[in-house]
């Protein structure tokens, strides 16, 4: 009888912290990273505080390779958008996980301010059509030296980050969260959902393309963490 009671112990916890790797329709291979702290308000509701750090792209961005160097660049791109999304929300437990088996499913709702860092996108281009001499500059579609054939690749990582500007906005998220772990102290699972990121001004990522201030995305996040 004691053994039976032990194996059927309830799967109770009061708080959890998770971090995840995000893939979304407005990002690249890896869209960014998520962090979330949650605490139970009652048996079915958790209060959450979250942070998402993402690289947001224009849908028309396409990688090309230079015929001279083989290095990759995005033709027409003038700026990066790195967004920091601060979120406050609620997780509603729809299905509770049994000890060492099953899946815990939550409905996730969160909203909060967004801080967008608009950083210049640098290219490496030839000087006087000589491939032995090059300079790094922010791409400008009005500069005749920035034609497709003159571009040798992308500038250095974080080059020009000191010239960034800041955009203020907000975000709203709705998702389903599936926790698959079998240990009470650990959290493993995935989250799928929809998010809207909106700013007060249009973000000029590609000057020759349509630029917007609102970025709706669908996303998939793999997460891991701990609870107690």
Coordinates of N, CA and C in Angstrom, one line a residue:
X1 N 0.8 -1.2 0.0 CA 0.0 0.0 0.0 C 0.8 1.3 0.0
X2 N 1.9 1.4 0.8 CA 2.8 2.6 0.8 C 3.4 2.8 -0.6
X3 N 3.8 1.7 -1.2 CA 4.4 1.8 -2.6 C 3.4 2.3 -3.6
X4 N 2.2 1.9 -3.5 CA 1.1 2.4 -4.4 C 0.9 3.9 -4.2
X5 N 0.9 4.3 -3.0 CA 0.7 5.7 -2.7 C 1.8 6.6 -3.2
X6 N 3.0 6.0 -3.1 CA 4.2 6.8 -3.6 C 4.2 7.0 -5.1
X7 N 3.8 5.9 -5.9 CA 3.8 6.0 -7.3 C 2.7 6.9 -7.8
X8 N 1.7 7.1 -7.0 CA 0.5 7.9 -7.5 C 0.6 9.3 -6.9
X9 N 1.8 9.7 -6.4 CA 1.9 11.0 -5.8 C 1.5 12.1 -6.8
X10 N 0.9 13.2 -6.3 CA 0.5 14.2 -7.2 C 1.6 15.0 -7.8
X11 N 1.4 15.6 -8.9 CA 2.4 16.3 -9.7 C 2.3 17.8 -9.4
X12 N 2.6 18.1 -8.1 CA 2.4 19.5 -7.7 C 3.7 20.3 -7.8
X13 N 3.6 21.6 -8.1 CA 4.7 22.5 -8.1 C 4.2 23.9 -7.9
X14 N 5.0 24.8 -7.4 CA 4.6 26.2 -7.2 C 5.2 27.2 -8.1
X15 N 6.4 26.9 -8.7 CA 7.0 27.9 -9.6 C 7.9 27.1 -10.6
X16 N 8.2 27.8 -11.7 CA 9.1 27.2 -12.7 C 9.8 28.3 -13.5
X17 N 11.0 28.0 -14.0 CA 11.7 28.9 -14.8 C 12.1 28.1 -16.1
X18 N 11.9 28.6 -17.3 CA 12.2 28.0 -18.5 C 13.0 28.9 -19.4
X19 N 13.8 28.3 -20.3 CA 14.4 29.1 -21.4 C 14.2 28.2 -22.7
X20 N 14.2 28.9 -23.8 CA 13.9 28.1 -25.0 C 14.5 28.7 -26.3
X21 N 14.6 27.9 -27.3 CA 15.1 28.3 -28.6 C 13.9 28.4 -29.6
X22 N 13.7 29.6 -30.2 CA 12.5 29.9 -31.0 C 12.8 29.9 -32.5
X23 N 11.8 29.3 -33.2 CA 11.8 29.4 -34.7 C 10.4 30.0 -35.0
X24 N 10.5 31.1 -35.9 CA 9.3 31.8 -36.2 C 9.3 32.3 -37.7
X25 N 8.1 32.7 -38.1 CA 7.9 33.0 -39.5 C 8.6 34.4 -39.9
X26 N 9.1 35.1 -38.9 CA 9.7 36.4 -39.2 C 11.2 36.4 -38.8
X27 N 11.7 35.2 -38.6 CA 13.1 35.1 -38.3 C 13.9 34.1 -39.2
X28 N 15.1 33.8 -38.9 CA 15.9 32.9 -39.7 C 15.8 31.5 -39.2
X29 N 16.9 30.7 -39.4 CA 16.9 29.4 -38.9 C 16.6 29.3 -37.4
X30 N 17.2 30.2 -36.6 CA 16.9 30.4 -35.2 C 16.4 31.8 -35.1
X31 N 15.1 31.9 -34.7 CA 14.5 33.2 -34.5 C 15.1 34.0 -33.3
X32 N 15.4 33.3 -32.2 CA 15.9 33.9 -31.0 C 15.7 33.0 -29.8
X33 N 15.7 33.7 -28.7 CA 15.7 32.9 -27.4 C 14.6 33.5 -26.5
X34 N 14.0 32.6 -25.6 CA 13.0 33.0 -24.7 C 13.3 32.7 -23.3
X35 N 12.8 33.4 -22.3 CA 13.0 33.2 -20.9 C 11.7 33.5 -20.2
X36 N 11.3 32.6 -19.3 CA 10.0 32.8 -18.6 C 10.1 32.3 -17.2
X37 N 9.6 33.2 -16.3 CA 9.4 32.8 -14.9 C 7.9 32.8 -14.6
X38 N 7.5 31.7 -13.9 CA 6.1 31.5 -13.6 C 5.9 31.1 -12.2
X39 N 4.8 31.5 -11.6 CA 4.4 31.0 -10.3 C 2.9 30.8 -10.2
X40 N 2.5 29.8 -9.5 CA 1.1 29.4 -9.4 C 0.3 30.4 -8.6
X41 N -0.8 30.9 -9.1 CA -1.8 31.6 -8.3 C -2.8 30.7 -7.7
X42 N -3.1 29.7 -8.4 CA -4.0 28.6 -7.8 C -3.7 27.3 -8.6
X43 N -4.5 26.3 -8.4 CA -4.3 25.0 -9.0 C -4.3 25.0 -10.6
X44 N -4.9 26.0 -11.2 CA -5.1 26.0 -12.6 C -4.5 27.3 -13.3
X45 N -4.0 28.2 -12.6 CA -3.5 29.5 -13.2 C -2.1 29.8 -12.7
X46 N -1.2 30.2 -13.7 CA 0.1 30.6 -13.3 C 0.3 32.1 -13.8
X47 N 0.9 32.9 -13.0 CA 1.3 34.2 -13.3 C 2.7 34.2 -14.0
X48 N 2.9 34.8 -15.1 CA 4.2 34.7 -15.9 C 4.8 36.0 -16.1
X49 N 6.2 36.0 -16.1 CA 7.0 37.1 -16.5 C 8.0 36.6 -17.6
X50 N 8.0 37.2 -18.8 CA 8.8 36.7 -19.8 C 9.7 37.7 -20.5
X51 N 10.7 37.2 -21.2 CA 11.6 38.0 -22.0 C 11.9 37.2 -23.3
X52 N 11.7 37.9 -24.4 CA 12.1 37.2 -25.7 C 13.1 38.2 -26.4
X53 N 14.1 37.6 -26.9 CA 15.1 38.3 -27.7 C 15.2 37.7 -29.1
X54 N 14.8 38.5 -30.1 CA 14.6 38.0 -31.4 C 15.2 38.9 -32.5
X55 N 15.6 38.2 -33.6 CA 16.0 38.9 -34.8 C 14.9 38.8 -35.8
X56 N 14.3 40.0 -36.1 CA 13.1 40.1 -37.0 C 13.6 40.5 -38.4
X57 N 13.0 39.8 -39.4 CA 13.4 40.0 -40.8 C 12.3 40.4 -41.6
X58 N 12.6 41.1 -42.8 CA 11.6 41.4 -43.8 C 11.3 40.1 -44.6
X59 N 10.0 39.8 -44.9 CA 9.7 38.5 -45.6 C 10.5 38.4 -47.0
X60 N 10.9 39.5 -47.6 CA 11.5 39.5 -48.9 C 13.0 39.3 -48.8
X61 N 13.6 39.1 -47.6 CA 15.0 38.9 -47.5 C 15.4 37.6 -48.1
X62 N 16.4 37.6 -49.0 CA 16.9 36.4 -49.6 C 18.5 36.4 -49.6
X63 N 19.1 35.4 -49.1 CA 20.6 35.3 -49.1 C 21.1 35.0 -50.5
X64 N 22.1 35.8 -50.9 CA 22.8 35.6 -52.2 C 24.3 35.3 -51.9
X65 N 25.0 34.8 -52.8 CA 26.5 34.6 -52.6 C 27.2 35.3 -53.7
X66 N 28.3 35.9 -53.3 CA 29.2 36.7 -54.2 C 29.9 35.7 -55.2
X67 N 29.8 36.0 -56.4 CA 30.5 35.2 -57.4 C 32.0 35.3 -57.3
X68 N 32.5 36.3 -56.6 CA 34.0 36.5 -56.5 C 34.5 35.9 -55.2
X69 N 33.8 36.0 -54.1 CA 34.3 35.5 -52.8 C 33.6 34.3 -52.3
X70 N 32.3 34.1 -52.8 CA 31.5 33.0 -52.2 C 30.8 33.4 -50.9
X71 N 31.1 34.6 -50.4 CA 30.5 35.0 -49.1 C 29.0 35.4 -49.4
X72 N 28.2 35.2 -48.3 CA 26.8 35.5 -48.4 C 26.5 36.9 -48.0
X73 N 25.4 37.4 -48.6 CA 24.9 38.7 -48.2 C 23.4 38.8 -48.6
X74 N 22.7 39.7 -48.1 CA 21.2 39.9 -48.4 C 21.1 41.2 -49.2
X75 N 20.9 41.1 -50.5 CA 20.8 42.2 -51.3 C 19.6 43.1 -51.1
X76 N 19.7 44.3 -50.9 CA 18.6 45.2 -50.6 C 18.4 45.5 -49.1
X77 N 19.0 44.8 -48.2 CA 18.8 44.9 -46.8 C 19.7 46.1 -46.3
X78 N 19.1 47.0 -45.5 CA 19.8 48.2 -45.0 C 19.9 48.2 -43.5
X79 N 19.0 47.5 -42.8 CA 19.0 47.5 -41.3 C 18.6 46.1 -40.8
X80 N 19.2 45.8 -39.6 CA 18.7 44.7 -38.8 C 17.6 45.2 -37.8
X81 N 16.8 44.3 -37.3 CA 15.9 44.6 -36.2 C 16.0 43.6 -35.1
X82 N 16.6 43.9 -34.0 CA 16.7 43.1 -32.8 C 15.6 43.6 -31.8
X83 N 14.7 42.7 -31.5 CA 13.7 43.1 -30.6 C 13.8 42.4 -29.2
X84 N 13.5 43.2 -28.2 CA 13.4 42.7 -26.8 C 12.0 42.8 -26.4
X85 N 11.3 41.7 -26.2 CA 9.9 41.7 -25.8 C 9.7 41.3 -24.4
X86 N 9.2 42.3 -23.6 CA 8.9 42.0 -22.2 C 7.5 41.7 -22.0
X87 N 7.2 40.6 -21.3 CA 5.8 40.0 -21.3 C 5.3 39.7 -19.9
X88 N 4.1 40.0 -19.7 CA 3.4 39.7 -18.5 C 2.1 38.9 -18.9
X89 N 1.8 37.8 -18.2 CA 0.7 37.0 -18.7 C 0.2 36.0 -17.7
X90 N -0.6 35.1 -18.3 CA -1.2 34.0 -17.5 C -1.1 32.7 -18.4
X91 N -0.8 31.6 -17.7 CA -0.8 30.3 -18.2 C -2.0 29.6 -17.6
X92 N -2.9 29.1 -18.4 CA -4.0 28.3 -17.8 C -3.8 26.8 -18.1
X93 N -3.8 26.1 -17.0 CA -3.6 24.6 -17.1 C -4.9 24.0 -17.6
X94 N -4.8 23.4 -18.8 CA -6.0 22.7 -19.4 C -6.0 21.2 -19.0
X95 N -4.8 20.6 -19.0 CA -4.7 19.2 -18.6 C -3.5 19.0 -17.7
X96 N -3.7 18.4 -16.6 CA -2.6 18.2 -15.6 C -1.9 16.9 -15.9
X97 N -0.6 17.0 -15.7 CA 0.2 15.8 -16.0 C 0.2 14.9 -14.8
X98 N 0.1 13.6 -15.0 CA 0.2 12.6 -14.0 C 1.7 12.4 -13.7
X99 N 2.1 11.8 -12.5 CA 3.5 11.6 -12.2 C 4.2 10.7 -13.2
X100 N 5.3 11.1 -13.7 CA 6.1 10.3 -14.6 C 5.4 9.8 -15.9
X101 N 4.4 10.5 -16.3 CA 3.7 10.1 -17.5 C 2.8 11.2 -18.0
X102 N 2.4 11.1 -19.3 CA 1.4 12.1 -19.8 C 2.0 13.4 -20.2
X103 N 1.1 14.3 -20.5 CA 1.5 15.6 -21.0 C 0.7 16.7 -20.2
X104 N 1.4 17.8 -19.8 CA 0.6 18.9 -19.2 C 0.5 19.9 -20.3
X105 N -0.8 20.4 -20.5 CA -1.1 21.3 -21.6 C -1.6 22.6 -20.9
X106 N -1.0 23.7 -21.4 CA -1.5 25.0 -20.9 C -1.9 25.9 -22.1
X107 N -2.8 26.8 -21.8 CA -3.1 27.9 -22.8 C -2.3 29.1 -22.3
X108 N -1.6 29.7 -23.2 CA -0.7 30.8 -22.8 C -1.1 32.1 -23.4
X109 N -1.2 33.1 -22.5 CA -1.6 34.5 -23.0 C -0.6 35.5 -22.3
X110 N 0.0 36.4 -23.1 CA 0.9 37.3 -22.6 C 1.0 38.6 -23.4
X111 N 1.3 39.7 -22.8 CA 1.5 41.0 -23.5 C 2.5 41.8 -22.8
X112 N 3.0 42.9 -23.5 CA 3.9 43.8 -22.9 C 4.6 44.7 -23.9
X113 N 5.5 45.5 -23.4 CA 6.2 46.4 -24.3 C 7.3 45.7 -25.1
X114 N 7.6 46.3 -26.3 CA 8.7 45.8 -27.1 C 9.7 46.9 -27.3
X115 N 11.0 46.6 -27.2 CA 12.1 47.5 -27.5 C 12.8 47.0 -28.7
X116 N 12.7 47.8 -29.8 CA 13.4 47.4 -31.0 C 14.7 48.1 -31.2
X117 N 15.8 47.4 -31.5 CA 17.1 48.0 -31.8 C 17.3 47.8 -33.3
X118 N 17.3 49.0 -34.0 CA 17.5 49.0 -35.4 C 18.9 49.3 -35.7
X119 N 19.7 48.3 -36.1 CA 21.1 48.4 -36.3 C 21.4 48.4 -37.8
X120 N 22.4 49.1 -38.3 CA 22.7 49.2 -39.7 C 23.3 47.8 -40.2
X121 N 22.9 47.5 -41.4 CA 23.4 46.3 -42.1 C 24.5 46.7 -43.0
X122 N 25.7 46.2 -42.7 CA 26.9 46.6 -43.4 C 27.2 45.5 -44.5
X123 N 27.7 46.0 -45.6 CA 28.2 45.2 -46.7 C 29.7 45.5 -46.9
X124 N 30.3 44.5 -47.5 CA 31.7 44.7 -48.0 C 31.6 44.9 -49.5
X125 N 32.1 46.0 -50.0 CA 32.1 46.2 -51.5 C 33.4 46.5 -52.0
X126 N 33.5 46.4 -53.3 CA 34.8 46.7 -54.0 C 35.0 48.2 -54.1
X127 N 36.3 48.6 -54.3 CA 36.6 50.0 -54.5 C 37.2 50.2 -55.9
X128 N 36.6 51.0 -56.7 CA 37.0 51.3 -58.1 C 37.1 50.0 -58.9
X129 N 36.1 49.1 -58.6 CA 36.0 47.8 -59.3 C 37.2 46.9 -59.1
X130 N 38.0 47.2 -58.0 CA 39.1 46.3 -57.7 C 38.8 45.4 -56.6
X131 N 38.9 44.1 -56.8 CA 38.5 43.1 -55.8 C 39.6 42.9 -54.8
X132 N 40.7 43.6 -54.9 CA 41.8 43.5 -54.0 C 41.7 44.6 -52.9
X133 N 40.8 45.6 -53.1 CA 40.5 46.7 -52.2 C 39.0 46.8 -51.9
X134 N 38.7 46.8 -50.7 CA 37.3 46.8 -50.3 C 37.0 47.7 -49.1
X135 N 35.8 48.2 -49.0 CA 35.4 48.9 -47.8 C 34.1 48.3 -47.2
X136 N 33.8 48.6 -46.0 CA 32.6 48.2 -45.3 C 31.7 49.4 -45.1
X137 N 30.4 49.3 -45.6 CA 29.5 50.4 -45.5 C 28.1 49.9 -45.3
X138 N 27.2 50.7 -44.7 CA 25.8 50.4 -44.6 C 25.2 50.4 -46.0
X139 N 24.4 49.4 -46.4 CA 23.9 49.3 -47.7 C 22.9 50.5 -48.0
X140 N 23.1 51.1 -49.1 CA 22.3 52.2 -49.6 C 21.9 52.0 -51.0
X141 N 20.6 51.8 -51.3 CA 20.1 51.5 -52.7 C 20.4 52.7 -53.6
X142 N 20.6 53.9 -53.1 CA 20.9 55.1 -53.9 C 22.4 55.3 -54.2
X143 N 23.2 54.4 -53.6 CA 24.6 54.5 -53.9 C 25.0 53.6 -55.1
X144 N 25.5 54.2 -56.2 CA 25.8 53.4 -57.4 C 26.9 52.4 -57.1
X145 N 27.7 52.6 -56.1 CA 28.8 51.6 -55.8 C 28.2 50.4 -55.1
X146 N 26.9 50.4 -54.7 CA 26.3 49.3 -54.0 C 25.5 48.4 -54.9
X147 N 25.9 48.4 -56.2 CA 25.2 47.5 -57.1 C 25.5 46.0 -56.8
X148 N 24.7 45.1 -57.3 CA 24.8 43.7 -56.9 C 26.2 43.2 -57.2
X149 N 26.8 43.5 -58.3 CA 28.1 42.9 -58.7 C 29.3 43.5 -57.9
X150 N 29.0 44.6 -57.2 CA 30.1 45.2 -56.4 C 30.2 44.7 -55.0
X151 N 29.2 43.9 -54.6 CA 29.1 43.5 -53.2 C 29.9 42.1 -53.1
X152 N 30.8 42.1 -52.1 CA 31.6 40.9 -51.9 C 31.1 40.1 -50.7
X153 N 30.2 40.6 -49.9 CA 29.7 39.9 -48.7 C 29.2 40.8 -47.7
X154 N 28.9 40.3 -46.5 CA 28.4 41.0 -45.4 C 29.5 41.6 -44.5
X155 N 29.3 42.7 -43.9 CA 30.3 43.2 -43.0 C 30.5 42.4 -41.8
X156 N 31.4 42.8 -40.9 CA 31.7 42.0 -39.7 C 30.5 42.0 -38.7
X157 N 30.5 40.9 -37.9 CA 29.5 40.7 -36.9 C 29.4 41.9 -35.9
X158 N 28.2 42.5 -35.8 CA 27.9 43.6 -34.9 C 28.6 44.9 -35.4
X159 N 29.0 44.9 -36.6 CA 29.6 46.2 -37.1 C 28.6 47.2 -37.2
X160 N 28.8 48.4 -36.7 CA 27.9 49.5 -36.8 C 26.8 49.5 -35.7
X161 N 27.0 48.6 -34.7 CA 26.0 48.5 -33.7 C 25.8 49.8 -32.9
X162 N 26.9 50.5 -32.8 CA 26.9 51.8 -32.1 C 26.1 52.9 -32.8
X163 N 25.7 52.6 -34.0 CA 24.9 53.6 -34.8 C 23.4 53.2 -34.7
X164 N 23.1 52.3 -33.9 CA 21.7 51.9 -33.8 C 20.7 52.9 -33.3
X165 N 19.5 52.8 -33.7 CA 18.4 53.6 -33.2 C 17.4 52.7 -32.4
X166 N 16.5 53.3 -31.7 CA 15.6 52.5 -30.8 C 14.2 52.8 -31.2
X167 N 13.4 51.8 -31.4 CA 11.9 51.9 -31.6 C 11.1 51.3 -30.5
X168 N 10.1 51.9 -30.1 CA 9.2 51.5 -29.0 C 7.9 50.9 -29.6
X169 N 7.5 49.8 -29.0 CA 6.2 49.2 -29.4 C 5.6 48.3 -28.4
X170 N 4.8 47.3 -28.8 CA 4.2 46.4 -27.9 C 4.0 45.0 -28.6
X171 N 3.7 44.0 -27.8 CA 3.5 42.7 -28.3 C 2.4 42.0 -27.6
X172 N 1.8 41.0 -28.3 CA 0.7 40.3 -27.8 C 0.8 38.8 -28.2
X173 N 0.8 37.9 -27.3 CA 1.0 36.5 -27.7 C -0.1 35.5 -27.2
X174 N -0.5 34.6 -28.0 CA -1.4 33.5 -27.6 C -0.8 32.2 -28.1
X175 N -0.8 31.1 -27.2 CA -0.1 29.9 -27.6 C -0.6 28.7 -26.8
X176 N -0.2 27.5 -27.2 CA -0.4 26.3 -26.4 C 0.9 25.8 -26.0
X177 N 1.0 25.4 -24.8 CA 2.3 24.9 -24.2 C 2.1 23.4 -23.8
X178 N 3.1 22.6 -24.3 CA 3.0 21.1 -24.0 C 4.3 20.7 -23.3
X179 N 4.1 20.3 -22.0 CA 5.2 19.9 -21.2 C 5.3 18.4 -21.1
X180 N 6.5 17.9 -21.5 CA 6.6 16.4 -21.8 C 7.5 15.7 -20.8
X181 N 8.2 16.5 -19.9 CA 9.1 15.9 -19.0 C 8.5 14.9 -18.0
X182 N 9.4 14.0 -17.5 CA 8.9 12.9 -16.6 C 9.4 13.1 -15.2
X183 N 10.3 14.1 -15.0 CA 10.8 14.4 -13.7 C 10.1 15.7 -13.1
X184 N 9.7 15.6 -11.9 CA 9.0 16.7 -11.2 C 9.8 18.0 -11.2
X185 N 11.1 17.9 -11.0 CA 12.0 19.1 -10.9 C 12.4 19.7 -12.2
X186 N 12.1 19.0 -13.3 CA 12.6 19.5 -14.6 C 11.4 19.7 -15.6
X187 N 11.6 20.7 -16.5 CA 10.6 21.0 -17.5 C 11.2 20.9 -18.9
X188 N 10.5 20.1 -19.7 CA 10.9 19.9 -21.1 C 9.7 19.9 -22.0
X189 N 9.7 20.6 -23.1 CA 8.5 20.6 -23.9 C 8.6 21.5 -25.1
X190 N 7.5 21.9 -25.6 CA 7.4 22.9 -26.7 C 6.2 23.7 -26.7
X191 N 6.3 24.8 -27.4 CA 5.1 25.8 -27.4 C 4.9 26.2 -28.8
X192 N 3.7 26.3 -29.2 CA 3.3 26.8 -30.6 C 2.2 27.8 -30.4
X193 N 2.3 28.9 -31.3 CA 1.3 29.9 -31.1 C 1.5 31.0 -32.1
X194 N 0.9 32.1 -31.8 CA 0.8 33.3 -32.7 C 1.2 34.5 -31.9
X195 N 2.0 35.4 -32.5 CA 2.4 36.6 -31.8 C 2.4 37.8 -32.8
X196 N 2.0 39.0 -32.2 CA 2.0 40.2 -33.0 C 2.9 41.2 -32.3
X197 N 3.9 41.7 -33.0 CA 4.8 42.8 -32.6 C 4.5 44.0 -33.3
X198 N 4.2 45.1 -32.6 CA 3.8 46.4 -33.3 C 4.6 47.5 -32.7
X199 N 5.1 48.5 -33.7 CA 5.9 49.6 -33.3 C 5.1 50.9 -33.7
X200 N 5.5 52.0 -33.1 CA 4.9 53.3 -33.4 C 5.3 53.8 -34.8
X201 N 6.4 53.4 -35.3 CA 6.9 53.8 -36.6 C 7.3 52.6 -37.4
X202 N 7.3 52.8 -38.8 CA 7.7 51.7 -39.7 C 9.2 51.5 -39.5
X203 N 9.6 50.2 -39.6 CA 11.0 49.8 -39.5 C 11.5 49.6 -40.9
X204 N 12.5 50.4 -41.2 CA 13.1 50.4 -42.6 C 14.2 49.3 -42.7
X205 N 13.7 48.1 -42.9 CA 14.7 47.0 -43.0 C 15.2 46.9 -44.5
X206 N 14.4 47.0 -45.5 CA 14.8 47.0 -46.9 C 14.2 48.2 -47.6
X207 N 14.9 49.2 -47.9 CA 14.4 50.5 -48.5 C 13.6 50.3 -49.7
X208 N 13.9 49.3 -50.5 CA 13.2 49.1 -51.8 C 12.0 48.1 -51.7
X209 N 11.8 47.6 -50.5 CA 10.6 46.7 -50.3 C 9.6 47.4 -49.4
X210 N 8.5 46.8 -49.2 CA 7.4 47.3 -48.3 C 7.9 47.1 -46.9
X211 N 8.0 48.2 -46.1 CA 8.3 48.1 -44.7 C 7.1 48.4 -43.9
X212 N 7.1 47.7 -42.7 CA 5.9 47.8 -41.9 C 6.2 48.1 -40.5
X213 N 5.2 48.4 -39.7 CA 5.4 48.7 -38.3 C 4.8 47.5 -37.4
X214 N 4.1 46.6 -38.1 CA 3.4 45.5 -37.4 C 4.0 44.2 -38.0
X215 N 4.4 43.3 -37.1 CA 5.0 42.0 -37.5 C 4.2 40.9 -36.9
X216 N 3.2 40.3 -37.6 CA 2.5 39.1 -37.1 C 3.4 37.9 -37.4
X217 N 3.5 36.9 -36.5 CA 4.3 35.7 -36.7 C 3.6 34.5 -36.1
X218 N 3.8 33.4 -36.6 CA 3.6 32.1 -36.0 C 4.9 31.6 -35.5
X219 N 4.9 30.8 -34.4 CA 6.2 30.4 -33.8 C 6.1 29.0 -33.2
X220 N 7.3 28.4 -33.1 CA 7.5 27.2 -32.4 C 8.7 27.3 -31.5
X221 N 8.6 27.0 -30.2 CA 9.7 27.1 -29.3 C 9.9 25.8 -28.5
X222 N 11.2 25.3 -28.5 CA 11.6 24.2 -27.7 C 12.1 24.8 -26.4
X223 N 11.6 24.3 -25.3 CA 12.1 24.9 -24.0 C 12.5 23.8 -23.0
X224 N 13.3 24.3 -22.1 CA 13.8 23.4 -21.0 C 13.9 24.3 -19.7
X225 N 13.8 23.7 -18.6 CA 13.9 24.4 -17.3 C 13.7 23.6 -16.1
X226 N 13.4 24.3 -15.0 CA 13.3 23.6 -13.7 C 12.0 24.2 -13.0
X227 N 11.5 23.4 -12.1 CA 10.4 23.8 -11.3 C 10.5 23.3 -9.8
X228 N 9.8 24.0 -9.0 CA 9.8 23.5 -7.6 C 8.5 23.9 -6.9

